[in-house]
Amino acid sequence: MDIDWAGLRASAYEAMLKAYAPYSRFPVGAAGWDGSAISIGCNLENVSYGLGLCAECVLAGNHRTRGGARLIAVSVCDSRGEILLPCGRCRQVLYEFGGKELLVDHPTGPVPLGDLLRDAFGPDDLAAGRT
Ligand code: THU
């Protein structure tokens, strides 16, 4: 499937401009594509620092509430529009909605999420260990 990475990056940049990041002053934007539409998210910080939400988490919530399908591609950027790799927690959050095949934008070319989060904890592990 053809992925419009330039369009996805532009959407991530637009989302970054909406970021609420008065504490870190590090605005982040994220955009995800499911094969038919783009969902976006920006980081939302909080005066109680630990409560801040990363752009990818907001993207995941927006995507879900929009009724989006499984994510195929994601791009994240900083205030300069430079590609940013999702933090560890966000890799797991994205894994839930795109799995190991999800393509994540990277300066050297898109990489599958499975390469960024090897041997990830997933639904199969949960099913296997349940009592
Ligand atoms: N941040 C994200 O939104 N996504 C990431 O993957 C890395 C970090 C945000 C969290 C915080 O608001 C700011 O960047 C500085 O860490």
Short mmCIF file of N, CA and C and ligand atoms in Angstrom, two decimals:
data_model
loop_
_atom_site.label_atom_id
_atom_site.label_comp_id
_atom_site.label_asym_id
_atom_site.label_seq_id
_atom_site.Cartn_x
_atom_site.Cartn_y
_atom_site.Cartn_z
N MET A 1 0.85 -1.20 0.00
CA MET A 1 0.00 0.00 0.00
C MET A 1 0.88 1.25 0.00
N ASP A 2 0.46 2.23 -0.79
CA ASP A 2 1.23 3.48 -0.88
C ASP A 2 0.98 4.36 0.34
N ILE A 3 2.06 4.78 0.95
CA ILE A 3 1.93 5.65 2.14
C ILE A 3 2.46 7.03 1.80
N ASP A 4 1.64 8.05 2.02
CA ASP A 4 2.03 9.43 1.75
C ASP A 4 2.77 9.98 2.97
N TRP A 5 4.07 9.67 3.03
CA TRP A 5 4.86 10.07 4.20
C TRP A 5 4.95 11.58 4.33
N ALA A 6 5.03 12.28 3.19
CA ALA A 6 5.11 13.75 3.23
C ALA A 6 3.83 14.32 3.85
N GLY A 7 2.68 13.74 3.46
CA GLY A 7 1.40 14.20 4.01
C GLY A 7 1.29 13.89 5.49
N LEU A 8 1.79 12.71 5.87
CA LEU A 8 1.74 12.30 7.28
C LEU A 8 2.63 13.21 8.13
N ARG A 9 3.80 13.53 7.59
CA ARG A 9 4.71 14.44 8.32
C ARG A 9 4.10 15.83 8.44
N ALA A 10 3.44 16.28 7.39
CA ALA A 10 2.80 17.61 7.43
C ALA A 10 1.69 17.62 8.49
N SER A 11 0.96 16.53 8.60
CA SER A 11 -0.11 16.43 9.61
C SER A 11 0.48 16.42 11.02
N ALA A 12 1.61 15.72 11.18
CA ALA A 12 2.27 15.68 12.49
C ALA A 12 2.74 17.09 12.87
N TYR A 13 3.24 17.81 11.88
CA TYR A 13 3.71 19.18 12.14
C TYR A 13 2.54 20.07 12.55
N GLU A 14 1.43 19.96 11.84
CA GLU A 14 0.22 20.74 12.17
C GLU A 14 -0.22 20.44 13.59
N ALA A 15 -0.20 19.16 13.95
CA ALA A 15 -0.61 18.75 15.30
C ALA A 15 0.36 19.34 16.34
N MET A 16 1.65 19.31 16.01
CA MET A 16 2.66 19.84 16.93
C MET A 16 2.37 21.32 17.27
N LEU A 17 1.84 22.06 16.30
CA LEU A 17 1.54 23.48 16.52
C LEU A 17 0.43 23.68 17.55
N LYS A 18 -0.32 22.60 17.84
CA LYS A 18 -1.41 22.66 18.82
C LYS A 18 -0.96 22.15 20.19
N ALA A 19 0.28 21.73 20.30
CA ALA A 19 0.75 21.13 21.55
C ALA A 19 0.57 22.08 22.74
N TYR A 20 0.35 21.47 23.90
CA TYR A 20 0.29 22.23 25.14
C TYR A 20 1.48 21.74 25.97
N ALA A 21 2.58 22.48 25.85
CA ALA A 21 3.83 22.02 26.49
C ALA A 21 4.54 23.18 27.19
N PRO A 22 3.81 23.86 28.13
CA PRO A 22 4.42 25.02 28.79
C PRO A 22 5.54 24.66 29.75
N TYR A 23 5.59 23.39 30.19
CA TYR A 23 6.58 23.01 31.21
C TYR A 23 7.89 22.54 30.58
N SER A 24 7.80 21.67 29.60
CA SER A 24 9.04 21.20 28.95
C SER A 24 9.44 22.13 27.82
N ARG A 25 8.49 22.87 27.30
CA ARG A 25 8.68 23.69 26.09
C ARG A 25 9.26 22.83 24.97
N PHE A 26 8.70 21.61 24.89
CA PHE A 26 9.10 20.65 23.86
C PHE A 26 7.81 20.14 23.19
N PRO A 27 7.28 20.92 22.25
CA PRO A 27 6.05 20.49 21.58
C PRO A 27 6.29 19.30 20.66
N VAL A 28 5.34 18.39 20.67
CA VAL A 28 5.44 17.18 19.84
C VAL A 28 4.11 17.00 19.09
N GLY A 29 4.21 16.56 17.86
CA GLY A 29 3.02 16.24 17.07
C GLY A 29 3.15 14.82 16.53
N ALA A 30 2.01 14.15 16.42
CA ALA A 30 2.01 12.78 15.89
C ALA A 30 0.85 12.62 14.92
N ALA A 31 1.08 11.85 13.88
CA ALA A 31 0.01 11.57 12.91
C ALA A 31 0.07 10.10 12.53
N GLY A 32 -1.11 9.50 12.42
CA GLY A 32 -1.19 8.09 12.06
C GLY A 32 -2.17 7.88 10.93
N TRP A 33 -1.88 6.89 10.09
CA TRP A 33 -2.72 6.59 8.93
C TRP A 33 -3.20 5.15 9.00
N ASP A 34 -4.46 4.94 8.69
CA ASP A 34 -5.04 3.59 8.77
C ASP A 34 -5.44 3.05 7.40
N GLY A 35 -4.99 3.73 6.36
CA GLY A 35 -5.33 3.28 5.01
C GLY A 35 -6.41 4.12 4.36
N SER A 36 -7.11 4.91 5.20
CA SER A 36 -8.14 5.77 4.61
C SER A 36 -8.16 7.18 5.20
N ALA A 37 -7.69 7.34 6.41
CA ALA A 37 -7.72 8.68 7.02
C ALA A 37 -6.56 8.84 8.00
N ILE A 38 -6.29 10.10 8.32
CA ILE A 38 -5.19 10.44 9.24
C ILE A 38 -5.77 10.89 10.57
N SER A 39 -5.20 10.40 11.65
CA SER A 39 -5.53 10.86 13.00
C SER A 39 -4.30 11.58 13.55
N ILE A 40 -4.54 12.56 14.39
CA ILE A 40 -3.41 13.33 14.91
C ILE A 40 -3.45 13.42 16.44
N GLY A 41 -2.34 13.83 17.01
CA GLY A 41 -2.27 14.07 18.44
C GLY A 41 -1.10 14.98 18.75
N CYS A 42 -1.21 15.70 19.87
CA CYS A 42 -0.09 16.54 20.33
C CYS A 42 0.10 16.26 21.81
N ASN A 43 1.26 16.60 22.35
CA ASN A 43 1.45 16.36 23.78
C ASN A 43 0.66 17.38 24.60
N LEU A 44 0.15 16.91 25.71
CA LEU A 44 -0.67 17.71 26.62
C LEU A 44 -0.07 17.59 28.02
N GLU A 45 0.64 18.63 28.43
CA GLU A 45 1.30 18.58 29.74
C GLU A 45 0.36 19.05 30.83
N ASN A 46 0.82 18.87 32.06
CA ASN A 46 0.00 19.20 33.22
C ASN A 46 0.87 19.79 34.31
N VAL A 47 0.31 20.68 35.10
CA VAL A 47 1.06 21.29 36.19
C VAL A 47 1.53 20.20 37.17
N SER A 48 0.79 19.10 37.24
CA SER A 48 1.26 17.93 37.98
C SER A 48 2.04 17.11 36.95
N TYR A 49 3.33 17.38 36.87
CA TYR A 49 4.15 16.95 35.73
C TYR A 49 3.92 15.52 35.24
N GLY A 50 3.80 14.60 36.20
CA GLY A 50 3.69 13.19 35.83
C GLY A 50 2.42 12.83 35.08
N LEU A 51 1.48 13.75 35.03
CA LEU A 51 0.20 13.48 34.38
C LEU A 51 0.20 13.83 32.89
N GLY A 52 1.30 14.38 32.42
CA GLY A 52 1.36 14.79 31.02
C GLY A 52 1.14 13.62 30.07
N LEU A 53 0.53 13.94 28.94
CA LEU A 53 0.28 12.92 27.91
C LEU A 53 1.17 13.17 26.71
N CYS A 54 1.77 12.11 26.20
CA CYS A 54 2.57 12.21 24.98
C CYS A 54 1.65 12.36 23.77
N ALA A 55 2.21 12.91 22.71
CA ALA A 55 1.45 13.11 21.47
C ALA A 55 0.90 11.80 20.92
N GLU A 56 1.66 10.72 21.06
CA GLU A 56 1.23 9.43 20.51
C GLU A 56 0.03 8.87 21.27
N CYS A 57 -0.03 9.14 22.59
CA CYS A 57 -1.18 8.67 23.38
C CYS A 57 -2.43 9.43 22.96
N VAL A 58 -2.28 10.73 22.74
CA VAL A 58 -3.42 11.55 22.31
C VAL A 58 -3.85 11.11 20.91
N LEU A 59 -2.88 10.81 20.07
CA LEU A 59 -3.19 10.28 18.74
C LEU A 59 -4.00 8.99 18.87
N ALA A 60 -3.57 8.10 19.74
CA ALA A 60 -4.26 6.81 19.90
C ALA A 60 -5.72 7.03 20.33
N GLY A 61 -5.93 7.95 21.27
CA GLY A 61 -7.29 8.25 21.72
C GLY A 61 -8.13 8.86 20.63
N ASN A 62 -7.55 9.80 19.91
CA ASN A 62 -8.29 10.44 18.81
C ASN A 62 -8.63 9.43 17.73
N HIS A 63 -7.67 8.57 17.45
CA HIS A 63 -7.86 7.57 16.40
C HIS A 63 -9.00 6.62 16.77
N ARG A 64 -8.98 6.18 18.01
CA ARG A 64 -10.01 5.25 18.48
C ARG A 64 -11.39 5.89 18.47
N THR A 65 -11.48 7.12 18.96
CA THR A 65 -12.80 7.77 19.05
C THR A 65 -13.32 8.16 17.66
N ARG A 66 -12.41 8.31 16.72
CA ARG A 66 -12.80 8.60 15.34
C ARG A 66 -13.30 7.34 14.63
N GLY A 67 -13.08 6.19 15.26
CA GLY A 67 -13.49 4.93 14.64
C GLY A 67 -12.48 4.44 13.64
N GLY A 68 -11.22 4.84 13.81
CA GLY A 68 -10.17 4.45 12.86
C GLY A 68 -9.89 2.95 12.86
N ALA A 69 -9.40 2.48 11.72
CA ALA A 69 -9.01 1.07 11.59
C ALA A 69 -7.59 0.89 12.12
N ARG A 70 -7.05 -0.31 11.96
CA ARG A 70 -5.70 -0.61 12.44
C ARG A 70 -4.70 0.36 11.82
N LEU A 71 -3.81 0.89 12.66
CA LEU A 71 -2.83 1.85 12.16
C LEU A 71 -1.80 1.16 11.27
N ILE A 72 -1.45 1.84 10.19
CA ILE A 72 -0.49 1.31 9.22
C ILE A 72 0.83 2.08 9.29
N ALA A 73 0.73 3.39 9.49
CA ALA A 73 1.94 4.23 9.49
C ALA A 73 1.78 5.38 10.48
N VAL A 74 2.89 5.73 11.13
CA VAL A 74 2.90 6.81 12.11
C VAL A 74 4.12 7.68 11.91
N SER A 75 3.91 8.99 12.04
CA SER A 75 5.05 9.91 12.00
C SER A 75 4.93 10.86 13.19
N VAL A 76 6.06 11.13 13.83
CA VAL A 76 6.10 12.00 15.02
C VAL A 76 7.17 13.05 14.78
N CYS A 77 6.90 14.28 15.20
CA CYS A 77 7.93 15.32 14.99
C CYS A 77 8.03 16.27 16.17
N ASP A 78 9.16 16.97 16.21
CA ASP A 78 9.40 17.98 17.23
C ASP A 78 9.10 19.37 16.66
N SER A 79 9.45 20.41 17.40
CA SER A 79 9.10 21.77 16.99
C SER A 79 9.76 22.21 15.69
N ARG A 80 10.86 21.55 15.34
CA ARG A 80 11.55 21.91 14.09
C ARG A 80 11.00 21.12 12.91
N GLY A 81 10.10 20.21 13.21
CA GLY A 81 9.59 19.34 12.15
C GLY A 81 10.50 18.15 11.94
N GLU A 82 11.48 17.98 12.83
CA GLU A 82 12.38 16.82 12.72
C GLU A 82 11.67 15.56 13.24
N ILE A 83 11.94 14.45 12.58
CA ILE A 83 11.34 13.18 13.00
C ILE A 83 11.80 12.84 14.41
N LEU A 84 10.82 12.42 15.22
CA LEU A 84 11.10 12.02 16.60
C LEU A 84 10.66 10.56 16.73
N LEU A 85 11.44 9.75 17.40
CA LEU A 85 11.05 8.36 17.63
C LEU A 85 10.24 8.29 18.91
N PRO A 86 9.13 7.56 18.90
CA PRO A 86 8.27 7.46 20.08
C PRO A 86 9.03 6.94 21.30
N CYS A 87 8.70 7.47 22.47
CA CYS A 87 9.31 6.99 23.72
C CYS A 87 8.86 5.55 23.97
N GLY A 88 9.47 4.90 24.93
CA GLY A 88 9.18 3.49 25.19
C GLY A 88 7.71 3.21 25.48
N ARG A 89 7.13 4.03 26.33
CA ARG A 89 5.71 3.82 26.69
C ARG A 89 4.84 3.96 25.44
N CYS A 90 5.14 4.94 24.63
CA CYS A 90 4.33 5.17 23.42
C CYS A 90 4.51 4.06 22.40
N ARG A 91 5.65 3.41 22.39
CA ARG A 91 5.83 2.27 21.48
C ARG A 91 4.82 1.19 21.86
N GLN A 92 4.66 0.97 23.16
CA GLN A 92 3.70 -0.05 23.61
C GLN A 92 2.27 0.39 23.30
N VAL A 93 1.97 1.66 23.50
CA VAL A 93 0.62 2.18 23.19
C VAL A 93 0.32 2.01 21.71
N LEU A 94 1.28 2.35 20.86
CA LEU A 94 1.08 2.21 19.41
C LEU A 94 0.96 0.75 19.00
N TYR A 95 1.69 -0.11 19.71
CA TYR A 95 1.66 -1.55 19.42
C TYR A 95 0.24 -2.10 19.52
N GLU A 96 -0.51 -1.56 20.47
CA GLU A 96 -1.89 -1.99 20.68
C GLU A 96 -2.76 -1.75 19.45
N PHE A 97 -2.46 -0.68 18.73
CA PHE A 97 -3.33 -0.27 17.62
C PHE A 97 -2.73 -0.50 16.24
N GLY A 98 -1.50 -1.01 16.20
CA GLY A 98 -0.89 -1.27 14.89
C GLY A 98 -0.05 -2.53 14.86
N GLY A 99 0.31 -3.04 16.04
CA GLY A 99 1.12 -4.26 16.09
C GLY A 99 2.51 -4.08 15.52
N LYS A 100 3.19 -5.20 15.33
CA LYS A 100 4.61 -5.12 14.94
C LYS A 100 4.81 -4.67 13.50
N GLU A 101 3.75 -4.73 12.69
CA GLU A 101 3.86 -4.30 11.29
C GLU A 101 3.76 -2.78 11.13
N LEU A 102 3.27 -2.11 12.13
CA LEU A 102 3.08 -0.65 12.02
C LEU A 102 4.39 0.01 11.63
N LEU A 103 4.35 0.80 10.58
CA LEU A 103 5.57 1.48 10.12
C LEU A 103 5.72 2.80 10.85
N VAL A 104 6.90 2.99 11.43
CA VAL A 104 7.19 4.20 12.19
C VAL A 104 8.23 5.01 11.44
N ASP A 105 7.92 6.28 11.23
CA ASP A 105 8.83 7.15 10.50
C ASP A 105 10.18 7.23 11.23
N HIS A 106 11.24 7.26 10.45
CA HIS A 106 12.59 7.23 11.00
C HIS A 106 13.50 7.99 10.03
N PRO A 107 14.50 8.71 10.55
CA PRO A 107 15.37 9.50 9.65
C PRO A 107 16.00 8.67 8.54
N THR A 108 16.23 7.40 8.78
CA THR A 108 16.86 6.58 7.74
C THR A 108 15.84 5.78 6.93
N GLY A 109 14.55 6.08 7.15
CA GLY A 109 13.49 5.37 6.44
C GLY A 109 12.60 4.63 7.43
N PRO A 110 11.32 4.49 7.09
CA PRO A 110 10.35 3.88 8.00
C PRO A 110 10.79 2.51 8.50
N VAL A 111 10.54 2.25 9.78
CA VAL A 111 10.90 0.95 10.37
C VAL A 111 9.66 0.33 11.01
N PRO A 112 9.52 -1.00 10.93
CA PRO A 112 8.40 -1.65 11.60
C PRO A 112 8.52 -1.49 13.11
N LEU A 113 7.38 -1.29 13.75
CA LEU A 113 7.38 -1.12 15.20
C LEU A 113 8.02 -2.32 15.90
N GLY A 114 7.87 -3.49 15.31
CA GLY A 114 8.47 -4.69 15.90
C GLY A 114 9.98 -4.59 16.05
N ASP A 115 10.61 -3.76 15.20
CA ASP A 115 12.06 -3.56 15.31
C ASP A 115 12.41 -2.60 16.45
N LEU A 116 11.45 -1.73 16.78
CA LEU A 116 11.69 -0.74 17.84
C LEU A 116 11.27 -1.26 19.21
N LEU A 117 10.46 -2.31 19.20
CA LEU A 117 9.95 -2.88 20.44
C LEU A 117 10.00 -4.40 20.28
N ARG A 118 11.19 -4.91 20.35
CA ARG A 118 11.37 -6.35 20.09
C ARG A 118 10.72 -7.20 21.17
N ASP A 119 10.17 -8.35 20.73
CA ASP A 119 9.57 -9.30 21.67
C ASP A 119 8.56 -8.61 22.60
N ALA A 120 7.77 -7.75 22.00
CA ALA A 120 6.82 -6.96 22.79
C ALA A 120 5.81 -7.83 23.54
N PHE A 121 5.41 -7.35 24.68
CA PHE A 121 4.30 -7.96 25.41
C PHE A 121 3.03 -7.67 24.63
N GLY A 122 2.27 -8.71 24.32
CA GLY A 122 1.07 -8.52 23.51
C GLY A 122 -0.07 -9.40 23.96
N PRO A 123 -1.19 -9.33 23.25
CA PRO A 123 -2.41 -10.08 23.62
C PRO A 123 -2.17 -11.58 23.78
N ASP A 124 -1.27 -12.17 22.97
CA ASP A 124 -1.02 -13.61 23.08
C ASP A 124 -0.43 -13.96 24.44
N ASP A 125 0.48 -13.11 24.93
CA ASP A 125 1.10 -13.35 26.24
C ASP A 125 0.03 -13.32 27.33
N LEU A 126 -0.89 -12.38 27.21
CA LEU A 126 -1.95 -12.25 28.20
C LEU A 126 -2.83 -13.49 28.20
N ALA A 127 -3.19 -13.93 27.00
CA ALA A 127 -4.05 -15.10 26.88
C ALA A 127 -3.37 -16.34 27.47
N ALA A 128 -2.06 -16.45 27.24
CA ALA A 128 -1.32 -17.64 27.69
C ALA A 128 -1.19 -17.71 29.20
N GLY A 129 -1.03 -16.56 29.86
CA GLY A 129 -0.73 -16.57 31.29
C GLY A 129 -1.92 -16.35 32.20
N ARG A 130 -3.06 -16.18 31.61
CA ARG A 130 -4.26 -15.91 32.41
C ARG A 130 -4.64 -17.11 33.29
N THR A 131 -5.14 -16.83 34.50
CA THR A 131 -5.59 -17.93 35.37
C THR A 131 -7.10 -18.11 35.24
N1 THU B 1 6.90 13.49 24.31
C1 THU B 1 5.97 13.04 23.41
O1 THU B 1 4.90 13.66 23.25
N2 THU B 1 6.24 11.91 22.73
C2 THU B 1 7.41 11.21 22.81
O2 THU B 1 7.53 10.15 22.22
C3 THU B 1 8.51 11.75 23.61
C4 THU B 1 8.15 12.81 24.57
C5 THU B 1 6.59 14.70 25.10
C6 THU B 1 6.33 14.44 26.56
C7 THU B 1 6.63 15.81 27.14
O3 THU B 1 5.46 16.61 27.05
C8 THU B 1 7.69 16.38 26.24
O4 THU B 1 7.67 15.59 25.05
C9 THU B 1 9.11 16.35 26.82
O5 THU B 1 9.44 15.08 27.23
#
